[in-house]
Amino acid sequence: MLHLSSDKGPWFRAKSYGYGAGLPIKPEGWAFLAIHMTLIAGVAVALRNQPAVMTVLVIAAALAPLPIYHARTEGGWRWRWGRSD
């Protein structure tokens, strides 16, 4: 129930270079990242004998939480060229 957390601040630091979220800066971010990685690995292991289904579901599991990463990244997602950005 991480989305019900009373903390409305960012969970992830913005990337220094490129687009997207960087590493977590709060325990909620680390927990969310761990759950996300565990979900992807679990789907891959559970469906290892069905490669087509596994591929589709691993991609879905990888993309599904992107709105949460986006919403919880400090400064939002935009292209960055370094710390001066």
Tab-separated table of N, CA, C and O in Angstrom, residues 30-65:
chain	number	residue	atom	x	y	z
A	30	TRP	N	12.892	2.704	-2.011
A	30	TRP	CA	13.642	1.437	-2.021
A	30	TRP	C	12.697	0.246	-1.958
A	30	TRP	O	12.895	-0.750	-2.656
A	31	ALA	N	11.652	0.343	-1.125
A	31	ALA	CA	10.684	-0.752	-1.027
A	31	ALA	C	9.951	-0.937	-2.349
A	31	ALA	O	9.762	-2.077	-2.808
A	32	PHE	N	9.542	0.158	-2.967
A	32	PHE	CA	8.841	0.074	-4.244
A	32	PHE	C	9.724	-0.549	-5.313
A	32	PHE	O	9.278	-1.413	-6.072
A	33	LEU	N	10.975	-0.135	-5.372
A	33	LEU	CA	11.915	-0.689	-6.344
A	33	LEU	C	12.123	-2.189	-6.102
A	33	LEU	O	12.136	-2.982	-7.055
A	34	ALA	N	12.268	-2.588	-4.846
A	34	ALA	CA	12.459	-4.010	-4.519
A	34	ALA	C	11.240	-4.834	-4.913
A	34	ALA	O	11.376	-5.930	-5.482
A	35	ILE	N	10.050	-4.316	-4.635
A	35	ILE	CA	8.820	-5.029	-5.007
A	35	ILE	C	8.710	-5.132	-6.523
A	35	ILE	O	8.349	-6.183	-7.067
A	36	HIS	N	9.051	-4.062	-7.216
A	36	HIS	CA	8.989	-4.051	-8.681
A	36	HIS	C	9.945	-5.087	-9.268
A	36	HIS	O	9.572	-5.870	-10.152
A	37	MET	N	11.176	-5.120	-8.787
A	37	MET	CA	12.154	-6.089	-9.289
A	37	MET	C	11.735	-7.519	-8.960
A	37	MET	O	11.905	-8.432	-9.788
A	38	THR	N	11.185	-7.723	-7.765
A	38	THR	CA	10.719	-9.054	-7.367
A	38	THR	C	9.559	-9.511	-8.240
A	38	THR	O	9.489	-10.683	-8.630
A	39	LEU	N	8.663	-8.596	-8.569
A	39	LEU	CA	7.540	-8.935	-9.443
A	39	LEU	C	8.029	-9.377	-10.820
A	39	LEU	O	7.591	-10.406	-11.348
A	40	ILE	N	8.947	-8.632	-11.389
A	40	ILE	CA	9.473	-8.990	-12.715
A	40	ILE	C	10.173	-10.345	-12.670
A	40	ILE	O	9.947	-11.204	-13.527
A	41	ALA	N	11.023	-10.548	-11.670
A	41	ALA	CA	11.732	-11.828	-11.549
A	41	ALA	C	10.758	-12.978	-11.302
A	41	ALA	O	10.923	-14.068	-11.870
A	42	GLY	N	9.750	-12.751	-10.470
A	42	GLY	CA	8.761	-13.795	-10.183
A	42	GLY	C	7.984	-14.207	-11.415
A	42	GLY	O	7.756	-15.402	-11.648
A	43	VAL	N	7.566	-13.239	-12.210
A	43	VAL	CA	6.853	-13.549	-13.455
A	43	VAL	C	7.760	-14.337	-14.398
A	43	VAL	O	7.335	-15.327	-14.994
A	44	ALA	N	9.019	-13.911	-14.509
A	44	ALA	CA	9.947	-14.592	-15.403
A	44	ALA	C	10.191	-16.041	-14.971
A	44	ALA	O	10.202	-16.948	-15.808
A	45	VAL	N	10.356	-16.256	-13.688
A	45	VAL	CA	10.605	-17.617	-13.190
A	45	VAL	C	9.353	-18.479	-13.307
A	45	VAL	O	9.417	-19.634	-13.735
A	46	ALA	N	8.207	-17.921	-12.943
A	46	ALA	CA	6.966	-18.698	-12.976
A	46	ALA	C	6.582	-19.119	-14.392
A	46	ALA	O	5.995	-20.189	-14.578
A	47	LEU	N	6.923	-18.296	-15.371
A	47	LEU	CA	6.511	-18.581	-16.750
A	47	LEU	C	7.686	-18.948	-17.659
A	47	LEU	O	7.589	-18.809	-18.878
A	48	ARG	N	8.761	-19.448	-17.090
A	48	ARG	CA	9.963	-19.737	-17.881
A	48	ARG	C	9.735	-20.796	-18.953
A	48	ARG	O	10.460	-20.839	-19.931
A	49	ASN	N	8.725	-21.636	-18.790
A	49	ASN	CA	8.447	-22.668	-19.801
A	49	ASN	C	7.482	-22.188	-20.877
A	49	ASN	O	7.136	-22.955	-21.771
A	50	GLN	N	7.037	-20.943	-20.780
A	50	GLN	CA	6.131	-20.359	-21.767
A	50	GLN	C	6.732	-19.020	-22.216
A	50	GLN	O	6.285	-17.963	-21.793
A	51	PRO	N	7.743	-19.046	-23.050
A	51	PRO	CA	8.501	-17.828	-23.351
A	51	PRO	C	7.686	-16.686	-23.956
A	51	PRO	O	7.942	-15.523	-23.658
A	52	ALA	N	6.712	-16.990	-24.786
A	52	ALA	CA	5.928	-15.912	-25.402
A	52	ALA	C	5.088	-15.190	-24.354
A	52	ALA	O	5.062	-13.956	-24.298
A	53	VAL	N	4.415	-15.953	-23.517
A	53	VAL	CA	3.588	-15.366	-22.451
A	53	VAL	C	4.479	-14.636	-21.448
A	53	VAL	O	4.161	-13.534	-20.999
A	54	MET	N	5.611	-15.251	-21.111
A	54	MET	CA	6.537	-14.636	-20.169
A	54	MET	C	7.013	-13.278	-20.683
A	54	MET	O	7.042	-12.306	-19.939
A	55	THR	N	7.367	-13.209	-21.945
A	55	THR	CA	7.870	-11.958	-22.509
A	55	THR	C	6.828	-10.858	-22.402
A	55	THR	O	7.125	-9.741	-21.962
A	56	VAL	N	5.606	-11.153	-22.772
A	56	VAL	CA	4.530	-10.156	-22.711
A	56	VAL	C	4.291	-9.703	-21.280
A	56	VAL	O	4.181	-8.493	-20.993
A	57	LEU	N	4.229	-10.640	-20.343
A	57	LEU	CA	3.939	-10.281	-18.957
A	57	LEU	C	5.117	-9.596	-18.265
A	57	LEU	O	4.907	-8.729	-17.415
A	58	VAL	N	6.343	-9.948	-18.603
A	58	VAL	CA	7.504	-9.249	-18.040
A	58	VAL	C	7.526	-7.806	-18.532
A	58	VAL	O	7.779	-6.880	-17.747
A	59	ILE	N	7.237	-7.597	-19.796
A	59	ILE	CA	7.183	-6.224	-20.316
A	59	ILE	C	6.066	-5.444	-19.636
A	59	ILE	O	6.249	-4.288	-19.226
A	60	ALA	N	4.908	-6.055	-19.470
A	60	ALA	CA	3.793	-5.391	-18.783
A	60	ALA	C	4.146	-5.063	-17.334
A	60	ALA	O	3.856	-3.964	-16.847
A	61	ALA	N	4.784	-6.017	-16.643
A	61	ALA	CA	5.176	-5.787	-15.251
A	61	ALA	C	6.244	-4.702	-15.145
A	61	ALA	O	6.288	-3.951	-14.168
A	62	ALA	N	7.089	-4.593	-16.146
A	62	ALA	CA	8.133	-3.566	-16.136
A	62	ALA	C	7.552	-2.182	-16.381
A	62	ALA	O	8.005	-1.197	-15.794
A	63	LEU	N	6.552	-2.079	-17.235
A	63	LEU	CA	5.998	-0.776	-17.611
A	63	LEU	C	4.871	-0.283	-16.704
A	63	LEU	O	4.657	0.928	-16.597
A	64	ALA	N	4.148	-1.186	-16.073
A	64	ALA	CA	2.967	-0.813	-15.286
A	64	ALA	C	3.237	0.237	-14.200
A	64	ALA	O	2.458	1.174	-14.047
A	65	PRO	N	4.313	0.149	-13.433
A	65	PRO	CA	4.510	1.131	-12.369
A	65	PRO	C	5.198	2.427	-12.799
A	65	PRO	O	5.492	3.280	-11.966
